[in-house]
Coordinates of C-alpha atoms in Angstrom, one line a residue:
Chain A
X1 CA 5.1 -19.8 16.3
X2 CA 2.7 -18.8 13.5
X3 CA 2.5 -21.1 10.5
X4 CA 2.6 -19.6 7.0
X5 CA -0.9 -20.9 6.7
X6 CA -2.1 -18.9 9.7
X7 CA -0.3 -15.8 8.5
X8 CA -1.9 -16.1 5.1
X9 CA -5.4 -16.4 6.6
X10 CA -5.0 -13.3 8.7
X11 CA -3.6 -11.4 5.7
X12 CA -6.4 -12.4 3.4
X13 CA -9.1 -11.7 5.9
X14 CA -7.7 -8.3 6.6
X15 CA -7.3 -7.3 3.0
X16 CA -10.9 -8.6 2.3
X17 CA -12.1 -6.1 4.9
X18 CA -10.4 -3.3 2.9
X19 CA -7.8 -2.8 5.7
X20 CA -4.0 -2.7 5.4
X21 CA -2.0 -5.5 7.0
X22 CA 1.4 -5.4 8.7
X23 CA 3.6 -8.2 9.8
X24 CA 6.4 -7.3 12.1
X25 CA 9.5 -9.4 12.6
X26 CA 12.8 -9.0 14.4
X27 CA 15.7 -8.7 11.9
X28 CA 18.5 -7.8 14.3
X29 CA 19.1 -8.2 18.0
X30 CA 17.6 -10.8 20.2
X31 CA 15.8 -14.0 19.1
X32 CA 15.7 -13.3 15.4
X33 CA 16.0 -17.0 14.7
X34 CA 12.8 -17.8 16.5
X35 CA 10.9 -16.3 13.5
X36 CA 8.8 -14.1 15.9
X37 CA 6.0 -12.4 14.1
X38 CA 3.4 -10.0 15.1
X39 CA 0.4 -9.5 12.8
X40 CA -1.6 -6.3 12.8
X41 CA -4.7 -5.1 11.0
X42 CA -5.3 -1.4 10.2
X43 CA -7.5 0.2 12.8
X44 CA -8.7 -3.0 14.4
X45 CA -5.2 -3.9 15.7
X46 CA -3.5 -7.0 16.9
X47 CA -4.4 -10.2 14.9
X48 CA -1.9 -12.6 16.5
X49 CA 1.6 -13.6 17.2
X50 CA 4.2 -12.0 19.4
X51 CA 7.7 -10.6 19.3
X52 CA 8.3 -12.3 22.7
X53 CA 7.8 -9.2 24.9
X54 CA 4.5 -7.5 25.8
X55 CA 6.0 -4.0 25.7
X56 CA 7.7 -4.6 22.4
X57 CA 4.5 -5.9 21.0
X58 CA 2.6 -2.8 22.1
X59 CA 5.3 -0.5 20.6
X60 CA 5.2 -2.4 17.3
X61 CA 1.4 -2.2 17.1
X62 CA 1.4 1.5 17.6
X63 CA 4.1 2.1 15.1
X64 CA 2.4 -0.2 12.6
X65 CA -0.9 1.7 12.9
X66 CA 0.9 5.0 12.2
X67 CA 2.7 3.5 9.2
X68 CA -0.5 2.1 7.7
X69 CA -2.1 5.5 7.7
X70 CA 0.6 6.7 5.3
X71 CA 0.2 5.1 1.9
X72 CA 3.9 5.8 1.0
X73 CA 5.0 3.2 3.6
X74 CA 5.5 -0.4 2.4
X75 CA 8.7 -1.7 4.0
X76 CA 10.1 0.0 7.1
X77 CA 12.9 -0.9 9.5
X78 CA 12.8 0.7 12.9
X79 CA 15.0 0.6 16.0
X80 CA 12.8 -0.8 18.8
X81 CA 14.4 1.7 21.3
X82 CA 13.3 4.6 19.2
X83 CA 9.7 3.5 19.3
X84 CA 9.6 3.7 23.0
X85 CA 8.4 6.8 24.9
X86 CA 10.0 8.4 27.9
X87 CA 9.0 6.6 31.1
X88 CA 8.9 3.2 29.4
X89 CA 11.7 0.9 30.4
X90 CA 12.8 -0.2 27.0
X91 CA 16.5 -0.5 27.6
X92 CA 16.4 -4.2 27.0
X93 CA 15.5 -3.5 23.4
X94 CA 18.8 -1.9 22.7
X95 CA 20.1 -3.1 19.3
X96 CA 16.8 -4.7 18.4
X97 CA 15.6 -3.8 14.9
X98 CA 12.1 -4.5 13.7
X99 CA 10.9 -5.0 10.1
X100 CA 7.5 -3.8 9.2
X101 CA 6.1 -5.3 6.1
X102 CA 2.8 -3.7 5.0
X103 CA 0.4 -5.0 2.4
X104 CA -2.6 -2.9 1.3
X105 CA -5.9 -4.0 -0.1
X106 CA -6.7 -3.3 -3.8
X107 CA -7.7 0.3 -4.4
X108 CA -11.4 0.7 -5.0
X109 CA -12.9 3.6 -7.0
X110 CA -16.7 4.2 -7.0
X111 CA -17.7 6.7 -9.7
X112 CA -21.2 8.2 -9.2
X113 CA -22.3 9.2 -12.7
X114 CA -21.7 7.6 -16.0
X115 CA -21.5 10.7 -18.2
X116 CA -18.5 12.0 -20.1
X117 CA -16.5 12.8 -17.0
X118 CA -17.3 9.5 -15.4
X119 CA -16.3 7.6 -18.5
X120 CA -13.0 9.4 -18.7
X121 CA -12.3 8.9 -15.0
X122 CA -12.9 5.1 -15.4
X123 CA -10.3 5.1 -18.2
X124 CA -7.7 7.1 -16.3
X125 CA -8.3 5.0 -13.1
X126 CA -7.8 1.7 -14.9
X127 CA -4.3 2.9 -15.7
X128 CA -3.7 3.1 -11.9
X129 CA -5.1 -0.4 -11.2
X130 CA -8.2 0.7 -9.4
X131 CA -11.1 -1.7 -9.1
X132 CA -13.8 0.4 -10.6
X133 CA -17.5 0.6 -10.0
X134 CA -19.8 2.9 -11.9
X135 CA -23.3 3.9 -10.6
X136 CA -25.9 5.7 -12.7
X137 CA -29.7 5.6 -12.4
X138 CA -29.9 5.8 -16.2
X139 CA -29.3 2.3 -17.6
X140 CA -28.0 3.7 -20.9
X141 CA -25.1 5.4 -19.0
X142 CA -24.2 2.6 -16.6
X143 CA -23.7 0.4 -19.7
X144 CA -21.0 -1.6 -21.4
X145 CA -21.6 0.6 -24.3
X146 CA -20.2 3.6 -22.4
X147 CA -17.8 1.5 -20.3
X148 CA -16.3 -1.1 -22.6
X149 CA -13.7 -2.2 -20.1
X150 CA -15.1 -5.6 -18.8
X151 CA -13.4 -5.1 -15.5
X152 CA -15.6 -2.1 -14.7
X153 CA -18.5 -3.1 -12.5
X154 CA -21.8 -1.4 -13.5
X155 CA -24.7 -0.6 -11.3
X156 CA -27.7 0.8 -13.2
X157 CA -29.8 1.8 -10.2
X158 CA -30.8 4.5 -7.9
X159 CA -27.8 6.2 -6.4
X160 CA -28.9 5.9 -2.8
X161 CA -29.7 2.2 -2.9
X162 CA -26.6 1.4 -4.8
X163 CA -24.4 3.3 -2.4
X164 CA -26.1 1.6 0.6
X165 CA -25.5 -1.8 -0.8
X166 CA -21.7 -1.3 -1.3
X167 CA -19.2 -2.1 1.3
X168 CA -17.1 1.0 2.0
X169 CA -13.6 0.5 3.4
X170 CA -10.5 2.6 4.0
X171 CA -9.5 1.5 0.5
X172 CA -12.5 3.1 -1.2
X173 CA -12.3 6.3 -3.2
X174 CA -15.5 8.2 -4.3
X175 CA -15.7 10.4 -7.4
X176 CA -19.0 12.1 -7.5
X177 CA -19.7 13.3 -11.1
X178 CA -23.4 12.9 -11.7
X179 CA -25.4 14.8 -14.3
X180 CA -26.3 17.6 -11.8
X181 CA -25.7 19.0 -8.4
X182 CA -29.0 17.6 -7.1
X183 CA -27.7 14.0 -7.6
X184 CA -24.2 15.0 -6.5
X185 CA -25.6 16.2 -3.2
X186 CA -27.7 13.0 -2.8
X187 CA -24.5 10.9 -3.3
X188 CA -22.4 13.1 -1.0
X189 CA -24.9 12.8 1.8
X190 CA -24.9 9.1 1.4
X191 CA -21.1 8.6 1.7
X192 CA -19.9 11.6 3.8
X193 CA -19.6 9.7 7.1
X194 CA -18.5 6.4 5.6
X195 CA -14.8 5.3 6.2
X196 CA -13.7 6.1 2.6
X197 CA -10.2 7.1 1.8
X198 CA -11.2 9.9 -0.6
X199 CA -14.4 11.7 -1.4
X200 CA -14.4 14.2 -4.3
X201 CA -17.3 16.0 -5.9
X202 CA -17.4 18.0 -9.1
X203 CA -18.9 21.4 -9.4
X204 CA -18.1 25.1 -9.4
X205 CA -16.8 26.7 -6.3
X206 CA -20.2 28.4 -5.8
X207 CA -22.2 25.2 -6.2
X208 CA -20.0 23.1 -4.0
X209 CA -20.0 25.8 -1.3
X210 CA -23.8 25.9 -1.3
X211 CA -24.0 22.1 -0.9
X212 CA -21.4 22.2 1.9
X213 CA -23.4 24.9 3.7
X214 CA -26.6 22.9 3.5
X215 CA -24.9 19.8 4.9
X216 CA -23.4 21.9 7.7
X217 CA -26.8 23.3 8.6
X218 CA -28.2 19.8 8.6
X219 CA -25.8 18.8 11.3
X220 CA -23.1 17.0 9.3
X221 CA -19.9 16.8 11.3
X222 CA -17.5 19.6 10.2
X223 CA -14.6 17.1 10.2
X224 CA -16.4 15.0 7.6
X225 CA -17.2 18.1 5.5
X226 CA -13.6 19.2 5.7
X227 CA -12.2 16.1 4.1
X228 CA -14.5 16.4 1.0
X229 CA -12.5 17.4 -2.1
X230 CA -14.9 19.8 -3.8
X231 CA -14.5 21.2 -6.3
X232 CA -12.8 18.0 -7.3
X233 CA -9.3 17.7 -8.8
X234 CA -6.0 19.5 -9.0
X235 CA -5.9 22.8 -10.7
X236 CA -4.2 22.0 -14.0
X237 CA -6.6 24.1 -16.1
X238 CA -8.5 21.0 -17.2
X239 CA -11.4 21.7 -19.6
X240 CA -12.3 18.5 -21.4
X241 CA -13.7 15.4 -19.6
X242 CA -10.3 13.6 -20.2
X243 CA -8.3 16.5 -18.8
X244 CA -10.7 16.6 -15.8
X245 CA -10.2 12.9 -15.3
X246 CA -6.4 13.4 -15.2
X247 CA -6.9 16.3 -12.7
X248 CA -9.1 14.0 -10.5
X249 CA -6.7 11.1 -10.6
X250 CA -3.7 13.3 -9.9
X251 CA -5.5 14.5 -6.8
X252 CA -6.1 11.0 -5.7
X253 CA -2.5 10.0 -6.2
X254 CA -1.5 13.2 -4.3
X255 CA -3.8 12.2 -1.5
X256 CA -2.3 8.7 -1.3
X257 CA 1.3 9.4 -1.7
X258 CA 1.7 12.9 -0.4
X259 CA 3.5 15.6 -2.3
X260 CA 3.2 19.3 -2.9
X261 CA 1.1 19.2 -6.0
X262 CA 3.5 21.7 -7.5
X263 CA 5.5 21.2 -10.7
X264 CA 8.8 19.5 -9.8
X265 CA 10.5 22.4 -11.6
X266 CA 8.8 24.9 -9.3
X267 CA 12.0 26.9 -8.8
X268 CA 12.2 27.4 -12.5
X269 CA 13.2 24.9 -15.2
X270 CA 16.9 24.2 -14.9
X271 CA 17.3 27.2 -12.6
X272 CA 19.6 25.3 -10.4
X273 CA 22.9 24.0 -11.7
X274 CA 23.2 20.4 -10.5
Chain B
X1 CA 8.8 -4.0 -12.1
X2 CA 6.2 -6.1 -10.4
X3 CA 7.3 -7.4 -7.0
X4 CA 6.1 -10.4 -5.1
X5 CA 3.5 -9.5 -2.6
X6 CA 3.4 -10.8 1.0
X7 CA 0.4 -13.0 0.0
X8 CA 2.3 -14.5 -2.8
X9 CA 5.3 -15.2 -0.7
X10 CA 3.3 -16.8 2.1
X11 CA 1.4 -18.9 -0.4
X12 CA 4.7 -20.2 -1.8
X13 CA 6.1 -20.8 1.7
X14 CA 3.0 -22.8 2.6
X15 CA 3.2 -24.8 -0.6
X16 CA 6.9 -25.5 -0.2
X17 CA 6.5 -26.7 3.5
X18 CA 3.6 -28.9 2.5
X19 CA 5.9 -30.7 0.1
X20 CA 8.4 -31.2 3.0
X21 CA 10.8 -28.9 1.3
X22 CA 12.6 -25.8 2.7
X23 CA 12.8 -22.2 1.4
X24 CA 14.6 -19.0 2.1
X25 CA 12.9 -15.6 1.6
X26 CA 15.3 -12.7 1.0
X27 CA 13.8 -9.3 1.3
X28 CA 15.5 -6.0 0.6
X29 CA 14.7 -4.0 3.8
X30 CA 16.8 -0.9 3.4
X31 CA 18.7 0.8 0.6
X32 CA 20.9 3.9 0.6
X33 CA 22.8 5.8 -2.0
X34 CA 22.3 5.2 -5.6
X35 CA 20.9 1.7 -6.3
X36 CA 18.4 0.3 -8.8
X37 CA 17.1 -2.0 -6.1
X38 CA 13.9 -1.4 -4.4
X39 CA 13.0 -2.1 -0.8
X40 CA 10.4 -4.7 -0.5
X41 CA 11.8 -6.7 -3.5
X42 CA 11.9 -10.4 -2.6
X43 CA 13.8 -13.4 -3.8
X44 CA 12.7 -16.9 -3.0
X45 CA 15.5 -19.5 -2.9
X46 CA 15.0 -23.3 -2.7
X47 CA 17.4 -25.9 -1.4
X48 CA 18.1 -27.1 -5.0
X49 CA 19.1 -23.6 -5.9
X50 CA 16.0 -22.7 -7.9
X51 CA 14.6 -19.3 -7.3
X52 CA 11.6 -17.1 -7.9
X53 CA 11.0 -13.4 -7.7
X54 CA 13.8 -10.9 -7.9
X55 CA 15.8 -8.4 -5.9
X56 CA 16.5 -6.4 -9.0
X57 CA 18.9 -8.5 -11.0
X58 CA 22.5 -7.9 -11.6
X59 CA 25.5 -9.2 -9.7
X60 CA 23.8 -8.5 -6.4
X61 CA 21.1 -11.0 -7.1
X62 CA 23.7 -13.7 -7.4
X63 CA 25.2 -12.6 -4.1
X64 CA 21.8 -12.7 -2.4
X65 CA 21.2 -16.1 -3.9
X66 CA 24.5 -17.4 -2.5
X67 CA 23.8 -16.0 1.0
X68 CA 20.3 -17.5 0.9
X69 CA 21.7 -20.9 0.1
X70 CA 24.2 -20.6 2.9
X71 CA 21.4 -19.6 5.3
X72 CA 19.4 -22.7 4.2
X73 CA 22.5 -24.8 4.7
X74 CA 23.2 -23.5 8.1
X75 CA 19.5 -23.3 9.0
X76 CA 19.9 -19.7 10.2
X77 CA 18.1 -16.6 9.3
X78 CA 20.3 -13.6 8.9
X79 CA 20.6 -9.9 8.0
X80 CA 23.2 -9.2 5.3
X81 CA 24.6 -6.0 4.1
X82 CA 25.7 -5.5 0.4
X83 CA 27.6 -2.8 -1.3
X84 CA 26.6 -2.4 -4.8
X85 CA 30.0 -2.2 -6.4
X86 CA 31.4 -5.6 -6.4
X87 CA 33.8 -5.2 -9.3
X88 CA 36.8 -3.5 -7.9
X89 CA 38.4 -3.4 -11.3
X90 CA 35.9 -0.9 -12.6
X91 CA 36.4 2.6 -11.4
X92 CA 33.2 4.0 -9.8
X93 CA 32.5 6.6 -12.5
X94 CA 32.5 3.9 -15.3
X95 CA 29.9 1.8 -13.5
X96 CA 27.5 4.7 -14.0
X97 CA 24.3 4.9 -12.0
X98 CA 24.5 1.6 -10.2
X99 CA 27.5 2.2 -8.1
X100 CA 27.9 3.4 -4.6
X101 CA 24.7 2.1 -3.1
X102 CA 24.3 -0.1 -0.1
X103 CA 21.5 -2.3 0.9
X104 CA 20.4 -4.6 3.7
X105 CA 18.7 -7.9 2.9
X106 CA 16.9 -10.0 5.5
X107 CA 17.1 -13.7 4.7
X108 CA 14.6 -15.9 6.6
X109 CA 14.7 -19.7 6.5
X110 CA 11.5 -21.7 6.6
X111 CA 11.2 -25.4 7.1
X112 CA 12.9 -27.9 9.4
X113 CA 16.2 -29.2 8.4
X114 CA 16.2 -33.0 8.5

């Protein structure tokens, strides 16, 4: 049986790697008094424990991995029988219900560029509890003067070396908003194949398409290119840096939580009698 | 509403067991219908009746607390179902938004009973 101390260590190590953590327990059906636990890390898999049956453990690990890929999931109850696939003899799990408790690492936001948009994005992201890092190769922009929030980490150095020194995890979000598309492209090339959750780059449709094309010609994996959000942000008609920041953060929330991105009143305000 | 995280819960279990005390962890695992309660909310209940965290307050919190104390007493984890309309004297429409919901709470007991 796992001690709370052992569970805590596994949990902390997993979150420190930027991965989500799931603990699975049996809440109904066999053996629920044995405090069976199965601990699972996002991507890397089983950390320890058992639910008392190898097949049940395997089904739980697979389901946990699927749940951890979907940021909306925090607490899920599943029937063990429904997790099995045809051909697996899972009849002994009839009536067994599993509880999946998911904990996610703190969200990280790395803003490339400390200009007006970068400053506004930092303010908007603070509202959403991101851990924020700002990189700019101009010291006067990666400064406390421009980013008065003491929780914002500042890196006044070359974009490439700064990005290489950071640990990038599935909890990392990149917002690339440097002073020009040359630096945007340098940043994008640096991060495009890293395991980040979100990569967005500012620019006009034409500019971003040009950069995309150049990366494609240079052999960047099309799948990696496909996941880049460029031009960055939801289309809300944003003009000012602050409005752009809201459009960017709205897209990041959409990316995490899912949703249509449409107004909730899409069918027309009050068009349907309730 | 800020809920207890798993890390916070295990830290507290660890501390409590280190003091040779016992603790019950009540977690809302499912909700249905209209309830102000949120899945993932956790209430920690100690043998002396003290508690930490919340499952959303209201009468149901008292019910969960009572079940958790019983679980500690009997030294048995359990899954409990609650209907969120425990005052039969009040008609449903006067209870407003909080009535009619149901929820399941998993109560897990930690620590050996002496």
